[in-house]
Amino acid sequence: MMAAENKGRTLGDHRRGFLLSVSYNGQLRKATMKFLSEDGRSVFLVDDPVDHKPYCLCKIPPEELEKEGELSSIPGVLGFERVTRFDALTQQEVTMTKIVAADPLSISGKPSGTVRSVMKEVWEADIPYVLNYVYDLNLRPGHHYVMGGDRPEISITDIGRAVKSKLEQILGSVPPEDREMIEKSAILLEQQIPNFLRVALDIEVRTSERNRLPDPNEPKDKVVAISLLDSDGSERSFLLVMPEQGHPPKDMLSNEKVKFFDNESEMILATFEALENYPIVVTYNGDNFDLPYLRNRARSLGIPDDRIPLKMGRDSADMRTGVHIDLYRFFLNRSIQIYAFNNAYKEATLDAISSALIGKGKIQISGSINELGYEELWKYCRNDAALTLELTSFDESLVMNLVVLLMRISRAPMEEIARRAVSSWIRSLFIALHRERGILVPNREDILKLKGELVTTAIIKGKKYKGAIVLQPKPGVHFNVTVMDFASLYPSVIARYNLSYETVRCPHDECKDNRIAELPHWACRKVRGITSSVIGTLRDLRVGFYVPLSREASSKLAMKKYEVAQRALKVFLNASYGVMGAENFQFYTPPVAESVTALGRLILTDVISEAQRLGANVIYGDTDSVFLERPSEEEIATLSRRASGKFDVKLNFEKEYRYVVFSTRKKNYFGVTEEGIVDVKGLIGKKSSTPAFVKEVFSETLSILSEVKDAKQFEEAKAKVAQILRDSVERLKSRQVPVESLSFNVMMSKNIEDYKNALPQHIKAAIMSSREGSAPSAGSVISFVKVRGKLGVKPTHIASPEEIDVDKYLQVFETTCDQFLEPLGIDISSKGKSSKLVDFM
DNA sequence: GCGGACTGCTTACCT
DNA sequence: ACAGGTAAGCAGTCCGCG
């Protein structure tokens, strides 16, 4: 149905659409734009109307290139063209040669037979062609377009009056040279986000041997169940009739949501047909399993390629017309996990993520999928598809909205957001800006050659340069503690001090005295750095516009909308400093990275010494925060003024604690706010790997302590705490605690065979587990208990209460409690050899 | 042969 | 493949020790 619709869609018909993506059509040797129709229900394709060609740049003049003929061995090369670019590193115009090719693979992407492989020095050859296309045509993925004239034109609607006045407000307070960019970005981000019709797909495969996982590269096993659920609420599940299961049950045969097939090919073809009706296909791990399995199985069943609507990449699977989003890849993204979802899920499994975000999990089955009957199999498969779908729709389609906002900010197609990490998104934005302004995109080596040196040394072995300051906390209980912190310290520093790859250690002699903190580096006074202006813009948009709007908006729905934008910007800002210090980042600039942290240290230490000069009691601070005991309003205001006046950085009142408890350890404390909310930082009792039993006692103890309002109430609380600890120790000793509550849960970050050094305990447990039949792999959380005996550990599911090493647990218990009881003057630690927990009782 | 000091590895956390 | 700083537990090594 949609395939037919795709034909005849041309420019000049004034149709409207929303730019999803750009793909490359190898037959036509052209880029193809994928647009979502205005109603969000289908995709139409528009082939490149301007005959754009792949290219890269070099510094050898065309005449010489033709003479030397080293490029003649590459048939795809079409010709050479003289062009000028601005080289930001030298701050000079350069004349370059554009080497134009008929197809992207003649430029780069293969080990040999490309321009990239035969030429010594080329520029912009490693930018994927479809991205080049986006940048050169100044396309804005995630925006509305009208098909008119000789190319699609972006279509922008007016933003509301209330939003406009808010925008004008912030424009008054930012540097004039940034105003235009901020205004334009705000208007673009404000554009309406469409409703995407989407379908979730999940398949089940029945393997011939019990414990073998199906392999997409050897699709010898039958696909037995396929579920498709869409955002309109329709659903279909296809089941293969299996001789060993007998006849399908009557009620399933009459269920219109279920269809049985005798023939697997027909079932797969029906699935392909269904998928083609959707602009967006959502899977969980479909890049590596569902889609490649379907494709390869279809092939092995003799289905011709032209009936398979998939386009396979090396480690990805795309739809030919629509867009495929693999939520596994998206949620695995660290930036998404941490900054967009506040670390709400720890493990990137469908079960863990859906449980954490929508409160629903996978259907638990006792044995293997192979043993399920028709009905169980159907329900299992359908439930997975339902969870996958819901992950895109919960919270007013938060995930889809987030994806679109990230597309808009990064200027990258939808697949880039779904599949690539934050450094690619930032790279995309930076390159787009270079193209827009006619600036040559520097090679990583160009920057490194000029600005490779580092002058600071890291505290941690193996790190490249010095980072932030962490103050030694003053141990003990502190009442009425105010926490102040700098708003987006590092992005602010980058913006304020003009830190960018071309402006730090710029070529101008006149700038050399504009030194950065205590470093020998200097920052340019003459030109605005590209990266510092873009990061400054994003920060101003977030801090001045979206954060206030997300708090003040008139409706709940509007607040949510601004909240998503605020978070999307946060993802970029949080990574903006880090990428400058990341070796693989295209714009990696060591002196920029160490300048950022040096300025951060300078600003923090300055504010702290000012606080001390004022007579305030600074009890702790970490990177961008200051903890003050009983400060006066006056002191708070003075410090804020100083930060703004001297460094142009906002120092905000963050929160006030009724009291805070510090030990001697850094990054380890808990605090109770006026409302009785307990903030726990870094303590063992909060760690995800700590046994549930210990965690429970920990939080019970804390909740007692949170009731404490003043110093004298501590005495009563101490008595209660002592009682809880006594009971818990008793329960441990008498082995009343179930083994499940004693399990440590530790992430296995590599596959078992990749542990080359001494085996950590969780890996020993993982090895035992795999001998028992289950096969943990990289990313799995290993559950184990500590037992008596040589190995010392055992997977939780095969351990019994009698073998538990009670002494070990008493020790864990002791360190956990000691972390916060010691500063309270409650001493339970063992000064001698044996645990003194008992003495404490 | 054993224990303490030390190092390196690994994980989880903080900013 | 965003960064560095901190804590903690475990495994292994070295050294001293009649």
Tab-separated table of C-alpha atoms in Angstrom, chain A residues 398-784:
chain	number	residue	atom	x	y	z
A	398	LEU	CA	8.669	11.157	25.811
A	399	VAL	CA	11.090	8.948	23.885
A	400	MET	CA	9.842	9.995	20.428
A	401	ASN	CA	9.887	13.641	21.457
A	402	LEU	CA	13.367	13.292	22.851
A	403	VAL	CA	14.573	11.674	19.633
A	404	VAL	CA	13.177	14.541	17.556
A	405	LEU	CA	14.708	17.210	19.770
A	406	LEU	CA	18.075	15.471	19.631
A	407	MET	CA	17.756	15.326	15.822
A	408	ARG	CA	17.064	19.045	15.723
A	409	ILE	CA	19.928	20.009	17.982
A	410	SER	CA	22.470	17.702	16.344
A	411	ARG	CA	21.121	18.153	12.784
A	412	ALA	CA	21.392	14.419	12.326
A	413	PRO	CA	18.913	11.923	10.833
A	414	MET	CA	16.790	9.767	13.109
A	415	GLU	CA	19.003	6.676	12.844
A	416	GLU	CA	22.006	8.634	14.119
A	417	ILE	CA	20.108	9.451	17.277
A	418	ALA	CA	18.806	5.937	17.725
A	419	ARG	CA	22.160	4.293	17.166
A	420	ARG	CA	25.105	6.575	17.823
A	421	ALA	CA	26.569	8.074	20.974
A	422	VAL	CA	26.546	11.664	22.113
A	423	SER	CA	29.995	12.385	20.649
A	424	SER	CA	28.603	11.686	17.167
A	425	TRP	CA	25.712	14.040	17.795
A	426	ILE	CA	28.037	16.810	18.892
A	427	ARG	CA	30.330	16.133	15.955
A	428	SER	CA	27.333	16.373	13.660
A	429	LEU	CA	26.314	19.753	15.034
A	430	PHE	CA	29.864	21.082	14.824
A	431	ILE	CA	30.375	19.927	11.241
A	432	ALA	CA	27.013	21.381	10.189
A	433	LEU	CA	28.105	24.749	11.554
A	434	HIS	CA	31.451	24.562	9.763
A	435	ARG	CA	29.723	23.890	6.453
A	436	GLU	CA	27.220	26.632	7.029
A	437	ARG	CA	30.041	29.120	7.504
A	438	GLY	CA	32.401	27.856	4.828
A	439	ILE	CA	34.953	26.668	7.358
A	440	LEU	CA	37.130	23.667	6.599
A	441	VAL	CA	36.443	20.768	8.944
A	442	PRO	CA	39.873	20.104	10.431
A	443	ASN	CA	41.294	16.614	10.602
A	444	ARG	CA	41.892	15.410	14.126
A	445	GLU	CA	45.617	15.303	13.403
A	446	ASP	CA	45.670	18.965	12.296
A	447	ILE	CA	44.426	20.032	15.697
A	448	LEU	CA	46.710	17.622	17.496
A	449	LYS	CA	49.819	18.681	15.626
A	450	LEU	CA	49.283	22.304	16.602
A	451	LYS	CA	47.705	21.831	20.022
A	452	GLY	CA	48.620	18.387	21.224
A	453	GLU	CA	50.535	19.246	24.356
A	454	LEU	CA	49.214	18.881	27.857
A	455	VAL	CA	50.796	20.761	30.739
A	456	THR	CA	48.940	19.366	33.738
A	457	THR	CA	49.195	15.905	35.267
A	458	ALA	CA	46.256	13.861	36.418
A	459	ILE	CA	45.973	12.603	39.961
A	460	ILE	CA	44.752	9.251	38.700
A	461	LYS	CA	47.262	7.066	36.967
A	462	GLY	CA	46.469	6.574	33.298
A	463	LYS	CA	44.459	9.783	32.899
A	464	LYS	CA	45.652	12.545	30.626
A	465	TYR	CA	45.295	15.780	32.562
A	466	LYS	CA	44.197	17.268	35.876
A	467	GLY	CA	40.512	17.409	36.636
A	468	ALA	CA	38.361	18.872	39.359
A	469	ILE	CA	38.949	19.658	43.037
A	470	VAL	CA	37.246	17.720	45.794
A	471	LEU	CA	37.515	19.247	49.264
A	472	GLN	CA	38.202	17.122	52.296
A	473	PRO	CA	34.866	17.100	54.143
A	474	LYS	CA	34.768	18.134	57.789
A	475	PRO	CA	33.646	14.924	59.532
A	476	GLY	CA	30.658	14.973	61.833
A	477	VAL	CA	27.094	16.243	61.944
A	478	HIS	CA	26.445	19.730	60.613
A	479	PHE	CA	23.130	21.481	61.104
A	480	ASN	CA	21.601	24.032	58.703
A	481	VAL	CA	23.828	23.432	55.747
A	482	THR	CA	23.360	25.422	52.546
A	483	VAL	CA	24.563	23.976	49.271
A	484	MET	CA	25.429	26.381	46.498
A	485	ASP	CA	26.473	25.342	43.036
A	486	PHE	CA	27.537	26.829	39.750
A	487	ALA	CA	24.985	26.543	36.954
A	488	SER	CA	26.532	24.486	34.112
A	489	LEU	CA	30.047	25.381	35.230
A	490	TYR	CA	32.061	23.814	32.424
A	491	PRO	CA	29.827	24.931	29.528
A	492	SER	CA	29.803	28.408	31.072
A	493	VAL	CA	33.572	28.425	31.261
A	494	ILE	CA	33.834	27.315	27.630
A	495	ALA	CA	31.491	30.108	26.561
A	496	ARG	CA	32.892	32.853	28.802
A	497	TYR	CA	36.588	32.216	28.160
A	498	ASN	CA	36.174	31.618	24.440
A	499	LEU	CA	37.534	28.071	24.576
A	500	SER	CA	37.526	26.294	21.242
A	501	TYR	CA	39.986	24.262	19.210
A	502	GLU	CA	40.961	27.278	17.122
A	503	THR	CA	40.886	29.964	19.833
A	504	VAL	CA	42.991	28.289	22.523
A	505	ARG	CA	46.652	28.919	21.606
A	506	CYS	CA	45.467	30.896	18.572
A	507	PRO	CA	48.041	32.116	16.015
A	508	HIS	CA	47.871	35.785	17.075
A	509	ASP	CA	50.825	37.195	19.021
A	510	GLU	CA	48.546	39.851	20.484
A	511	CYS	CA	46.505	37.210	22.299
A	512	LYS	CA	49.366	35.437	24.022
A	513	ASP	CA	49.030	37.474	27.196
A	514	ASN	CA	45.381	36.480	27.582
A	515	ARG	CA	46.405	33.589	29.796
A	516	ILE	CA	44.090	30.875	31.062
A	517	ALA	CA	44.209	30.348	34.838
A	518	GLU	CA	47.664	29.155	35.907
A	519	LEU	CA	48.367	27.506	32.554
A	520	PRO	CA	50.732	28.641	29.796
A	521	HIS	CA	47.773	28.499	27.386
A	522	TRP	CA	46.012	31.602	26.122
A	523	ALA	CA	42.663	32.348	24.552
A	524	CYS	CA	41.952	34.397	21.453
A	525	ARG	CA	40.599	37.926	21.857
A	526	LYS	CA	39.988	38.581	18.182
A	527	VAL	CA	37.549	35.919	17.021
A	528	ARG	CA	34.710	34.058	18.654
A	529	GLY	CA	35.441	30.329	18.928
A	530	ILE	CA	33.082	28.105	16.974
A	531	THR	CA	32.598	25.546	19.691
A	532	SER	CA	32.416	28.068	22.495
A	533	SER	CA	29.687	30.022	20.735
A	534	VAL	CA	27.578	26.959	20.046
A	535	ILE	CA	27.935	25.614	23.576
A	536	GLY	CA	27.163	29.067	24.955
A	537	THR	CA	24.038	29.190	22.829
A	538	LEU	CA	22.822	25.824	24.018
A	539	ARG	CA	23.487	26.807	27.624
A	540	ASP	CA	21.624	30.100	27.302
A	541	LEU	CA	18.717	28.294	25.696
A	542	ARG	CA	18.574	25.786	28.490
A	543	VAL	CA	19.236	27.983	31.501
A	544	GLY	CA	17.459	31.114	30.278
A	545	PHE	CA	14.577	29.629	28.368
A	546	TYR	CA	13.709	25.977	28.794
A	547	VAL	CA	14.393	25.460	32.482
A	548	PRO	CA	12.249	28.483	33.483
A	549	LEU	CA	9.528	27.499	30.985
A	550	SER	CA	9.429	23.949	32.290
A	551	ARG	CA	8.648	25.384	35.720
A	552	GLU	CA	6.299	28.189	34.731
A	553	ALA	CA	4.320	26.736	31.831
A	554	SER	CA	0.545	27.080	32.000
A	555	SER	CA	-0.355	23.409	31.678
A	556	LYS	CA	1.056	20.068	32.725
A	557	LEU	CA	1.418	19.106	29.084
A	558	ALA	CA	3.348	22.270	28.266
A	559	MET	CA	5.605	21.720	31.256
A	560	LYS	CA	6.381	18.242	29.983
A	561	LYS	CA	7.178	19.607	26.564
A	562	TYR	CA	9.684	22.081	27.957
A	563	GLU	CA	11.079	19.494	30.317
A	564	VAL	CA	11.998	17.264	27.360
A	565	ALA	CA	13.713	20.128	25.560
A	566	GLN	CA	15.540	21.057	28.728
A	567	ARG	CA	16.782	17.481	29.074
A	568	ALA	CA	17.815	17.165	25.449
A	569	LEU	CA	19.936	20.287	25.842
A	570	LYS	CA	21.343	18.931	29.078
A	571	VAL	CA	22.558	15.818	27.265
A	572	PHE	CA	24.599	18.003	24.908
A	573	LEU	CA	25.898	20.360	27.562
A	574	ASN	CA	27.002	17.619	29.897
A	575	ALA	CA	29.056	16.001	27.182
A	576	SER	CA	30.392	19.196	25.647
A	577	TYR	CA	33.436	19.432	27.872
A	578	GLY	CA	34.108	15.697	27.943
A	579	VAL	CA	34.375	15.311	24.188
A	580	MET	CA	37.123	17.962	24.078
A	581	GLY	CA	39.213	15.559	26.134
A	582	ALA	CA	38.176	12.407	24.281
A	583	GLU	CA	40.898	11.111	21.984
A	584	ASN	CA	38.559	9.814	19.324
A	585	PHE	CA	36.515	12.947	19.015
A	586	GLN	CA	37.110	14.774	15.752
A	587	PHE	CA	37.665	18.093	17.547
A	588	TYR	CA	39.783	16.618	20.380
A	589	THR	CA	41.860	19.477	21.772
A	590	PRO	CA	43.885	18.630	24.889
A	591	PRO	CA	44.641	22.238	25.927
A	592	VAL	CA	40.960	23.110	25.714
A	593	ALA	CA	40.055	20.217	28.002
A	594	GLU	CA	42.692	21.055	30.592
A	595	SER	CA	41.840	24.758	30.387
A	596	VAL	CA	38.229	24.013	31.251
A	597	THR	CA	39.118	22.088	34.397
A	598	ALA	CA	41.839	24.582	35.366
A	599	LEU	CA	39.335	27.432	35.188
A	600	GLY	CA	36.842	25.305	37.112
A	601	ARG	CA	39.424	24.836	39.874
A	602	LEU	CA	40.290	28.522	39.856
A	603	ILE	CA	36.660	29.582	40.196
A	604	LEU	CA	35.848	27.074	42.922
A	605	THR	CA	38.915	27.895	45.005
A	606	ASP	CA	38.337	31.612	44.607
A	607	VAL	CA	34.754	31.383	45.837
A	608	ILE	CA	35.808	29.157	48.728
A	609	SER	CA	38.521	31.512	49.898
A	610	GLU	CA	36.124	34.410	49.560
A	611	ALA	CA	33.629	32.496	51.711
A	612	GLN	CA	36.299	31.897	54.311
A	613	ARG	CA	37.334	35.542	54.218
A	614	LEU	CA	33.709	36.429	54.948
A	615	GLY	CA	33.849	34.118	57.935
A	616	ALA	CA	31.562	31.414	56.519
A	617	ASN	CA	32.239	27.814	57.452
A	618	VAL	CA	32.954	25.810	54.308
A	619	ILE	CA	32.516	22.146	55.190
A	620	TYR	CA	32.724	20.497	51.771
A	621	GLY	CA	32.828	21.103	48.044
A	622	ASP	CA	33.121	19.011	44.898
A	623	THR	CA	33.914	20.356	41.412
A	624	ASP	CA	31.191	22.985	41.252
A	625	SER	CA	29.564	22.977	44.661
A	626	VAL	CA	30.154	24.596	48.040
A	627	PHE	CA	28.631	23.386	51.325
A	628	LEU	CA	28.279	26.141	53.930
A	629	GLU	CA	27.310	25.639	57.564
A	630	ARG	CA	24.826	28.237	58.808
A	631	PRO	CA	25.675	30.916	56.269
A	632	SER	CA	23.935	34.296	56.444
A	633	GLU	CA	21.752	35.590	53.616
A	634	GLU	CA	24.379	38.237	53.203
A	635	GLU	CA	27.192	35.755	52.705
A	636	ILE	CA	25.201	33.804	50.129
A	637	ALA	CA	24.414	36.967	48.187
A	638	THR	CA	28.012	38.178	48.318
A	639	LEU	CA	29.343	34.917	46.954
A	640	SER	CA	26.842	34.898	44.112
A	641	ARG	CA	27.754	38.451	43.236
A	642	ARG	CA	31.417	37.600	43.204
A	643	ALA	CA	30.932	34.599	40.915
A	644	SER	CA	28.894	36.665	38.461
A	645	GLY	CA	31.083	39.731	38.678
A	646	LYS	CA	34.492	38.156	38.542
A	647	PHE	CA	33.843	35.062	36.432
A	648	ASP	CA	30.478	35.644	34.763
A	649	VAL	CA	29.244	32.333	36.136
A	650	LYS	CA	25.986	31.912	38.032
A	651	LEU	CA	26.401	30.593	41.569
A	652	ASN	CA	22.970	29.451	42.722
A	653	PHE	CA	21.451	28.501	46.019
A	654	GLU	CA	20.874	24.793	45.423
A	655	LYS	CA	19.283	23.491	48.619
A	656	GLU	CA	19.340	23.599	52.360
A	657	TYR	CA	19.834	20.586	54.582
A	658	ARG	CA	18.481	20.390	58.089
A	659	TYR	CA	21.670	18.526	58.684
A	660	VAL	CA	24.421	16.732	56.792
A	661	VAL	CA	26.634	13.901	58.010
A	662	PHE	CA	30.161	13.623	56.656
A	663	SER	CA	32.825	11.056	57.364
A	664	THR	CA	36.423	11.611	56.347
A	665	ARG	CA	35.610	10.173	52.946
A	666	LYS	CA	35.057	12.356	49.906
A	667	LYS	CA	31.960	11.842	47.739
A	668	ASN	CA	30.337	10.082	50.710
A	669	TYR	CA	27.631	11.688	52.811
A	670	PHE	CA	23.980	11.931	53.571
A	671	GLY	CA	21.850	14.948	54.226
A	672	VAL	CA	18.283	15.522	55.396
A	673	THR	CA	16.326	18.424	53.922
A	674	GLU	CA	13.719	20.519	55.747
A	675	GLU	CA	10.991	18.309	54.289
A	676	GLY	CA	12.677	15.212	55.673
A	677	ILE	CA	13.970	13.966	52.321
A	678	VAL	CA	17.187	12.001	52.705
A	679	ASP	CA	19.887	12.478	50.065
A	680	VAL	CA	22.433	9.690	50.092
A	681	LYS	CA	25.646	10.066	48.139
A	682	GLY	CA	28.179	7.345	47.506
A	683	LEU	CA	27.495	5.278	50.621
A	684	ILE	CA	27.795	1.502	50.260
A	685	GLY	CA	24.237	1.106	51.488
A	686	LYS	CA	23.045	2.807	48.324
A	687	LYS	CA	25.155	0.907	45.812
A	688	SER	CA	23.311	-1.286	43.372
A	689	SER	CA	25.645	-4.193	44.082
A	690	THR	CA	25.057	-4.274	47.838
A	691	PRO	CA	22.919	-7.172	49.149
A	692	ALA	CA	19.264	-6.299	49.690
A	693	PHE	CA	19.459	-7.296	53.333
A	694	VAL	CA	22.193	-4.745	54.006
A	695	LYS	CA	20.385	-2.105	51.961
A	696	GLU	CA	17.189	-2.598	53.922
A	697	VAL	CA	18.863	-2.212	57.266
A	698	PHE	CA	20.691	0.806	55.888
A	699	SER	CA	17.551	2.573	54.746
A	700	GLU	CA	15.677	1.663	57.931
A	701	THR	CA	18.483	3.211	59.944
A	702	LEU	CA	18.515	6.297	57.771
A	703	SER	CA	14.785	6.787	58.075
A	704	ILE	CA	15.155	6.834	61.842
A	705	LEU	CA	17.971	9.328	61.577
A	706	SER	CA	15.967	11.484	59.159
A	707	GLU	CA	13.447	12.188	61.919
A	708	VAL	CA	16.156	13.835	63.968
A	709	LYS	CA	15.584	17.582	64.256
A	710	ASP	CA	18.355	18.616	66.607
A	711	ALA	CA	21.373	17.418	68.507
A	712	LYS	CA	19.579	15.995	71.509
A	713	GLN	CA	17.239	13.828	69.468
A	714	PHE	CA	20.295	11.993	68.275
A	715	GLU	CA	20.573	10.132	71.548
A	716	GLU	CA	17.132	8.580	71.157
A	717	ALA	CA	17.817	7.765	67.541
A	718	LYS	CA	21.085	6.079	68.447
A	719	ALA	CA	19.302	3.708	70.789
A	720	LYS	CA	16.825	2.743	68.088
A	721	VAL	CA	19.601	2.228	65.582
A	722	ALA	CA	21.466	0.010	68.034
A	723	GLN	CA	18.367	-2.159	68.410
A	724	ILE	CA	17.970	-2.567	64.659
A	725	LEU	CA	21.592	-3.511	64.217
A	726	ARG	CA	21.422	-6.042	67.066
A	727	ASP	CA	18.369	-7.708	65.527
A	728	SER	CA	19.940	-7.811	62.100
A	729	VAL	CA	23.162	-9.362	63.339
A	730	GLU	CA	21.107	-11.948	65.165
A	731	ARG	CA	19.164	-12.802	62.044
A	732	LEU	CA	22.364	-13.146	60.050
A	733	LYS	CA	24.013	-15.372	62.611
A	734	SER	CA	21.038	-17.680	62.922
A	735	ARG	CA	20.902	-17.945	59.121
A	736	GLN	CA	17.346	-16.681	58.970
A	737	VAL	CA	18.070	-14.317	56.102
A	738	PRO	CA	17.051	-15.833	52.747
A	739	VAL	CA	19.944	-16.260	50.301
A	740	GLU	CA	18.252	-13.974	47.765
A	741	SER	CA	18.546	-11.079	50.200
A	742	LEU	CA	22.239	-11.775	50.590
A	743	SER	CA	23.132	-11.642	46.919
A	744	PHE	CA	25.647	-9.199	45.546
A	745	ASN	CA	24.633	-8.001	42.091
A	746	VAL	CA	27.602	-6.977	40.008
A	747	MET	CA	27.685	-6.063	36.361
A	748	MET	CA	29.905	-8.171	34.139
A	749	SER	CA	31.267	-5.579	31.748
A	750	LYS	CA	33.109	-7.944	29.420
A	751	ASN	CA	32.469	-11.479	28.235
A	752	ILE	CA	33.931	-14.163	30.479
A	753	GLU	CA	36.767	-15.055	28.099
A	754	ASP	CA	37.945	-11.434	28.030
A	755	TYR	CA	38.988	-11.416	31.681
A	756	LYS	CA	42.724	-11.912	31.329
A	757	ASN	CA	43.862	-11.083	34.855
A	758	ALA	CA	42.971	-12.618	38.173
A	759	LEU	CA	39.294	-13.502	38.094
A	760	PRO	CA	37.091	-11.219	40.165
A	761	GLN	CA	34.491	-12.905	42.335
A	762	HIS	CA	31.530	-12.118	40.131
A	763	ILE	CA	33.310	-13.697	37.184
A	764	LYS	CA	33.977	-16.861	39.171
A	765	ALA	CA	30.252	-16.982	39.892
A	766	ALA	CA	29.460	-16.307	36.236
A	767	ILE	CA	31.660	-19.240	35.185
A	768	MET	CA	29.823	-21.534	37.605
A	769	SER	CA	26.530	-20.247	36.237
A	770	SER	CA	27.462	-20.947	32.672
A	771	ARG	CA	28.386	-24.501	33.628
A	772	GLU	CA	24.855	-24.773	35.031
A	773	GLY	CA	23.410	-23.909	31.651
A	774	SER	CA	22.693	-20.202	31.751
A	775	ALA	CA	25.075	-18.088	29.678
A	776	PRO	CA	25.774	-14.649	31.102
A	777	SER	CA	27.371	-12.228	28.641
A	778	ALA	CA	28.799	-8.714	28.687
A	779	GLY	CA	26.321	-6.369	30.285
A	780	SER	CA	24.612	-9.024	32.428
A	781	VAL	CA	24.315	-8.477	36.137
A	782	ILE	CA	25.735	-11.443	38.042
A	783	SER	CA	23.976	-12.416	41.237
A	784	PHE	CA	26.144	-14.265	43.751
